[in-house]
mmCIF file with all atom_site columns, C-alpha atoms in Angstrom:
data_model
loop_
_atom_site.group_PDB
_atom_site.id
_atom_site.type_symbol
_atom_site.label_atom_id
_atom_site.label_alt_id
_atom_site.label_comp_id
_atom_site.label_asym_id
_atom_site.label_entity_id
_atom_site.label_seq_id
_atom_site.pdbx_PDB_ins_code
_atom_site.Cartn_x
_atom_site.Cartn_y
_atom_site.Cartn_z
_atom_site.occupancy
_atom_site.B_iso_or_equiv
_atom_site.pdbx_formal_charge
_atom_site.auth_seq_id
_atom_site.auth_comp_id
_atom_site.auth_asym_id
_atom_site.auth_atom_id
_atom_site.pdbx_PDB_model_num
ATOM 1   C CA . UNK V 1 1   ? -40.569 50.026 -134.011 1.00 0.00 ? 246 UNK V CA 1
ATOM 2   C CA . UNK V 1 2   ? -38.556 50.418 -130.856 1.00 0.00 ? 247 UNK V CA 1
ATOM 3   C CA . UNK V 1 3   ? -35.545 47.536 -130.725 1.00 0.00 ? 248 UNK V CA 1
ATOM 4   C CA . UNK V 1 4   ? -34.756 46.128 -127.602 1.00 0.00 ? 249 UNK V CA 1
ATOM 5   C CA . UNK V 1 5   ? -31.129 46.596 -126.722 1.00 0.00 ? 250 UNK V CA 1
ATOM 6   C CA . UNK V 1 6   ? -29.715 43.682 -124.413 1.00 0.00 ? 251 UNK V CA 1
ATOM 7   C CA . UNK V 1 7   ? -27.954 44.714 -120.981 1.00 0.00 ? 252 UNK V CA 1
ATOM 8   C CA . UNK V 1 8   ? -24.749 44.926 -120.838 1.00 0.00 ? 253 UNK V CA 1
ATOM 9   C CA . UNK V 1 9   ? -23.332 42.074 -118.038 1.00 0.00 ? 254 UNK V CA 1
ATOM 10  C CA . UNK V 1 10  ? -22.322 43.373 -115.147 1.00 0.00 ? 255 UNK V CA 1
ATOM 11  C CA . UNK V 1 11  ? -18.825 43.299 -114.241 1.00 0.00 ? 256 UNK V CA 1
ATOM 12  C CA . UNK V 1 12  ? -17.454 40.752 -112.422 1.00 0.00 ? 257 UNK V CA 1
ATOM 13  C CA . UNK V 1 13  ? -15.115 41.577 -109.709 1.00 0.00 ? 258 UNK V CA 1
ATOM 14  C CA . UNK V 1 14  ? -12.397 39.470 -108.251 1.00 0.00 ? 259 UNK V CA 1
ATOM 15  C CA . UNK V 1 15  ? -12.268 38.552 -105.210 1.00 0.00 ? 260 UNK V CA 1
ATOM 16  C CA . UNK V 1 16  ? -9.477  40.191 -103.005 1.00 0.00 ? 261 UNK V CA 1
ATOM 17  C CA . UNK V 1 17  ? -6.490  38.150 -102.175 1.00 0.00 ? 262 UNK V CA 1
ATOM 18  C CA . UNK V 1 18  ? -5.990  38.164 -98.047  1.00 0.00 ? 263 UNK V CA 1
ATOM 19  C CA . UNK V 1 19  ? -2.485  39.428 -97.579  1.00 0.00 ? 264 UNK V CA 1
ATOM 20  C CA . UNK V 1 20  ? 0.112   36.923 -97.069  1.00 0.00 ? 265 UNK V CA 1
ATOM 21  C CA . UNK V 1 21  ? 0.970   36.496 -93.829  1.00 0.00 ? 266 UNK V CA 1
ATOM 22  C CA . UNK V 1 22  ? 4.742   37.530 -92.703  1.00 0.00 ? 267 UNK V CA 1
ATOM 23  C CA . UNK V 1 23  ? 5.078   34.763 -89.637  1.00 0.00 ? 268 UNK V CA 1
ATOM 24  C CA . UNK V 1 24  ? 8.391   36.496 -88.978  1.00 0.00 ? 269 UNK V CA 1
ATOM 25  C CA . UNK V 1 25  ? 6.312   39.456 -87.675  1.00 0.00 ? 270 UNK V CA 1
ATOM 26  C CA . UNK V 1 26  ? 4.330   36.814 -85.191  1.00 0.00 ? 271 UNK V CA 1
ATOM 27  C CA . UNK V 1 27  ? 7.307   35.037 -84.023  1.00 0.00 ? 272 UNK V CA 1
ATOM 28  C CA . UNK V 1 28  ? 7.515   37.551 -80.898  1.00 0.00 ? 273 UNK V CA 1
ATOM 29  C CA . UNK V 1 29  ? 3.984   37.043 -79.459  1.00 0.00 ? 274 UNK V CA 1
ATOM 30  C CA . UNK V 1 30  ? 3.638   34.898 -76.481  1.00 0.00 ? 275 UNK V CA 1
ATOM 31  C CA . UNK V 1 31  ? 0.828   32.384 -75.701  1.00 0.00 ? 276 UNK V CA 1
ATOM 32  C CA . UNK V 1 32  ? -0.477  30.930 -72.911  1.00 0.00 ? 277 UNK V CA 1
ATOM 33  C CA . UNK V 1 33  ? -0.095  26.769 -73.326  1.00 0.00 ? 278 UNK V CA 1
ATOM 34  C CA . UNK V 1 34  ? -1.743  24.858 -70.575  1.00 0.00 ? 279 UNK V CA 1
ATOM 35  C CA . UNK V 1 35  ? -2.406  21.379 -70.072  1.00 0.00 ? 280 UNK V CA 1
ATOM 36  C CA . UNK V 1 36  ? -5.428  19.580 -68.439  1.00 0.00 ? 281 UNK V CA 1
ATOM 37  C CA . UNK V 1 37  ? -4.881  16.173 -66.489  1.00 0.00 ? 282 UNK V CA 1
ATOM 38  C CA . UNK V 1 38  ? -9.145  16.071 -66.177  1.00 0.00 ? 283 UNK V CA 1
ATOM 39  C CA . UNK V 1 39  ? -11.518 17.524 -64.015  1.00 0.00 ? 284 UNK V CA 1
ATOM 40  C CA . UNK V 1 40  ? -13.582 16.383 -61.148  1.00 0.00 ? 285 UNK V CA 1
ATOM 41  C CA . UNK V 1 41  ? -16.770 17.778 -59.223  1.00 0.00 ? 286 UNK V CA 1
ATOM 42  C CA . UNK V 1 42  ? -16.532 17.860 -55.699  1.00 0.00 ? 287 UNK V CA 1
ATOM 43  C CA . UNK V 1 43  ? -19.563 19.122 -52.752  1.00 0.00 ? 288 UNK V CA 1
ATOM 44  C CA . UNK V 1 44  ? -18.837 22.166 -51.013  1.00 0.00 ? 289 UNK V CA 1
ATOM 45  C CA . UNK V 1 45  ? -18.382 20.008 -48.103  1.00 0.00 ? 290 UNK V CA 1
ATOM 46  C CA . UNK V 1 46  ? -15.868 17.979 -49.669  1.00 0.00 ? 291 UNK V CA 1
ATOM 47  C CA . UNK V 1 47  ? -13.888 20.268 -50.492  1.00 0.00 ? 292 UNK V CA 1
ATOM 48  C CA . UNK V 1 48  ? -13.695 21.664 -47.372  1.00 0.00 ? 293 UNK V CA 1
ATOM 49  C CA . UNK V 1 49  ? -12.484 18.354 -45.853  1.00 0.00 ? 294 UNK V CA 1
ATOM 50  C CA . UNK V 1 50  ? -9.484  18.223 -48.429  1.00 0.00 ? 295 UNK V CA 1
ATOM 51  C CA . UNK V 1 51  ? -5.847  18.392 -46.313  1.00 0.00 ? 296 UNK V CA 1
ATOM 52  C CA . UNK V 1 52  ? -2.937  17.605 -47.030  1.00 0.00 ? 297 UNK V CA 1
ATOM 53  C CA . UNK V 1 53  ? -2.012  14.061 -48.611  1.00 0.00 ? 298 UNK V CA 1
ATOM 54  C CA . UNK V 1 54  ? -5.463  14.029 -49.984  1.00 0.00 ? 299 UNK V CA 1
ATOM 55  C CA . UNK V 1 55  ? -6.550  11.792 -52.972  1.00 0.00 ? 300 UNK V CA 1
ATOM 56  C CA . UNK V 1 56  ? -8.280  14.075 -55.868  1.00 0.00 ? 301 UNK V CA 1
ATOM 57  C CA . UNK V 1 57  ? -9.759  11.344 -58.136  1.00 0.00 ? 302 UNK V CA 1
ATOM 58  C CA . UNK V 1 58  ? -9.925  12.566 -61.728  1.00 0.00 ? 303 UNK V CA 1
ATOM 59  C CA . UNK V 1 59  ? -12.054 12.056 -64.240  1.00 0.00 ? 304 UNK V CA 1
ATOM 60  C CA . UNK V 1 60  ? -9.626  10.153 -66.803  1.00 0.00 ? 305 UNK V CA 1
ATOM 61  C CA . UNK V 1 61  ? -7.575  7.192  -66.041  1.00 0.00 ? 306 UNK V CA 1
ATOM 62  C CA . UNK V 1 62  ? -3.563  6.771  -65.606  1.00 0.00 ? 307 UNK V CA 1
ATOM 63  C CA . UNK V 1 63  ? -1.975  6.496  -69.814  1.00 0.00 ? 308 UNK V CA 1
ATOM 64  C CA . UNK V 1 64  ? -4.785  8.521  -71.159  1.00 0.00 ? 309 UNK V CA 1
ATOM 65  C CA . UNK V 1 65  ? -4.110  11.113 -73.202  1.00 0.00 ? 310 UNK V CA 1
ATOM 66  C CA . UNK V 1 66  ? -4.135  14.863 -71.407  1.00 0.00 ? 311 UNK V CA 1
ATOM 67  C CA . UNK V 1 67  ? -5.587  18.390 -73.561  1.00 0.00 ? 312 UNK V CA 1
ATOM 68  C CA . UNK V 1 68  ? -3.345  20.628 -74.404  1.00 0.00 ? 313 UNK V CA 1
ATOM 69  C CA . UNK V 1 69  ? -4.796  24.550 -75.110  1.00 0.00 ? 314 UNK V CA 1
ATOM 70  C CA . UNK V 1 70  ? -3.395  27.341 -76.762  1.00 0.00 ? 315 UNK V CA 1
ATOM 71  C CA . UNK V 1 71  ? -4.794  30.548 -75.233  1.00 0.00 ? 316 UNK V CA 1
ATOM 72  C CA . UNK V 1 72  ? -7.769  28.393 -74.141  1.00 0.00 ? 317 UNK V CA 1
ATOM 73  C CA . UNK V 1 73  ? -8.492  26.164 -77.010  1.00 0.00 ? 318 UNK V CA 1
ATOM 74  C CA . UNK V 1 74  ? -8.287  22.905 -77.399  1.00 0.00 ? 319 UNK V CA 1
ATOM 75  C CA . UNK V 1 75  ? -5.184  22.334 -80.244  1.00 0.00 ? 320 UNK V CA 1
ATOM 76  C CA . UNK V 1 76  ? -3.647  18.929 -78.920  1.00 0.00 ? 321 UNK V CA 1
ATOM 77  C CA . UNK V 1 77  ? -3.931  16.017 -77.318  1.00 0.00 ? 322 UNK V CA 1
ATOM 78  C CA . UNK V 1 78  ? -0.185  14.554 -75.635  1.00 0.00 ? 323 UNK V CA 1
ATOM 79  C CA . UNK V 1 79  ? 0.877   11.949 -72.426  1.00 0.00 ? 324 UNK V CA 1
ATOM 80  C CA . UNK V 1 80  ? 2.816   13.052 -69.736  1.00 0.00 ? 325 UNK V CA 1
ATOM 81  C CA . UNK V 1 81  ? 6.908   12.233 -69.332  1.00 0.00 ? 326 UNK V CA 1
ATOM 82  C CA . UNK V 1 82  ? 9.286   13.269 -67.178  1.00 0.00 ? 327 UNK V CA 1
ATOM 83  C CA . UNK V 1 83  ? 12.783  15.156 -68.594  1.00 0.00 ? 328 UNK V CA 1
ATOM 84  C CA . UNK V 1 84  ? 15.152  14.723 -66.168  1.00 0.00 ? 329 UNK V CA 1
ATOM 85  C CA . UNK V 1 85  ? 13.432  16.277 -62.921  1.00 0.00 ? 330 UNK V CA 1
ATOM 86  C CA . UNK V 1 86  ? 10.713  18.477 -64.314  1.00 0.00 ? 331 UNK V CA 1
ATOM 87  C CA . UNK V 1 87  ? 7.471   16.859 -66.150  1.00 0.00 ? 332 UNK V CA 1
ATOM 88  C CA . UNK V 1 88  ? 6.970   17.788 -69.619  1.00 0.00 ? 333 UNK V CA 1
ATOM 89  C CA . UNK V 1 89  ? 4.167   16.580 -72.455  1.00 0.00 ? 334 UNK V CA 1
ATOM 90  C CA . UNK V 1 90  ? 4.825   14.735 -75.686  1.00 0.00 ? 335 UNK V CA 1
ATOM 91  C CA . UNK V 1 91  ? 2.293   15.568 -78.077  1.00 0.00 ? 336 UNK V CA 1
ATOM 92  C CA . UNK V 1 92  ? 0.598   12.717 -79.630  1.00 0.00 ? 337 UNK V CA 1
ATOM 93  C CA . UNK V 1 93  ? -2.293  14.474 -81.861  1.00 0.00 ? 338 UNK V CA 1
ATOM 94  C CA . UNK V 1 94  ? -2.779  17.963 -83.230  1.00 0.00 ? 339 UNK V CA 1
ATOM 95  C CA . UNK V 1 95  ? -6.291  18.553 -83.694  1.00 0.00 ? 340 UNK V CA 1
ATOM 96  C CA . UNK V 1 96  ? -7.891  19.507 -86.547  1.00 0.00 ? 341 UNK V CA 1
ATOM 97  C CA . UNK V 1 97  ? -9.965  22.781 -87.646  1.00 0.00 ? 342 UNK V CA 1
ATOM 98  C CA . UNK V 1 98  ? -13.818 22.221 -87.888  1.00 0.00 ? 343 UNK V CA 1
ATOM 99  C CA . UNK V 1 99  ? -14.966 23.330 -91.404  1.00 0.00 ? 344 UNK V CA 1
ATOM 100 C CA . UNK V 1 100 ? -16.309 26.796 -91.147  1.00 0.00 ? 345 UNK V CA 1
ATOM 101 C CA . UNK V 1 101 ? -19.908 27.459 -91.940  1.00 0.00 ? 346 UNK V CA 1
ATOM 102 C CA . UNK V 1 102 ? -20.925 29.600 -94.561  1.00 0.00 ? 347 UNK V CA 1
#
């Protein structure tokens, strides 16, 4: 009479660690930060009347928060102050990461 034998369990492997990251090494790398005050559509033909001391009418209102991008994206949200002469943004909200999808 032939015995079954059971099957041995396959191993199990760990999953790999990611590297830690060395943010020293990152420090040097430059990236682009821009700011948006909003947007607006405008007609060929409106455009083309637009001279100097011109009104551009966005499409948020005066106090609202502006977007702030790194490289493009989206990180922040801020309000506009002035430092000394220059403007400058104080950031009021970091935005979070959407949950990836597995």
């Amino acid at each position: 009479m032939a015995t079954k034998q059971q099957a041995s369990p396959k191993p199990t492997r760990e999953p790999k660690a990611d590297p830690p990251i060395n943010l020293a090494q990152l420090q040097g790398v430059k990236v682009r930060v821009s700011m948006e005050l909003g947007r607006t559509e405008k007609t060929l033909y409106e455009l083309l009347d637009i001279g100097e001391q011109s009104l551009i009418e966005l499409d948020k209102r005066a106090g609202e928060p502006i977007d702030l991008f790194l490289n493009g994206q989206l990180f922040a949200r801020g309000e506009v102050v002035t430092v000394g002469e220059n403007f400058g943004v104080r950031v009021t909200e970091i935005l979070g990461r959407e949950p990836e999808a597995k």
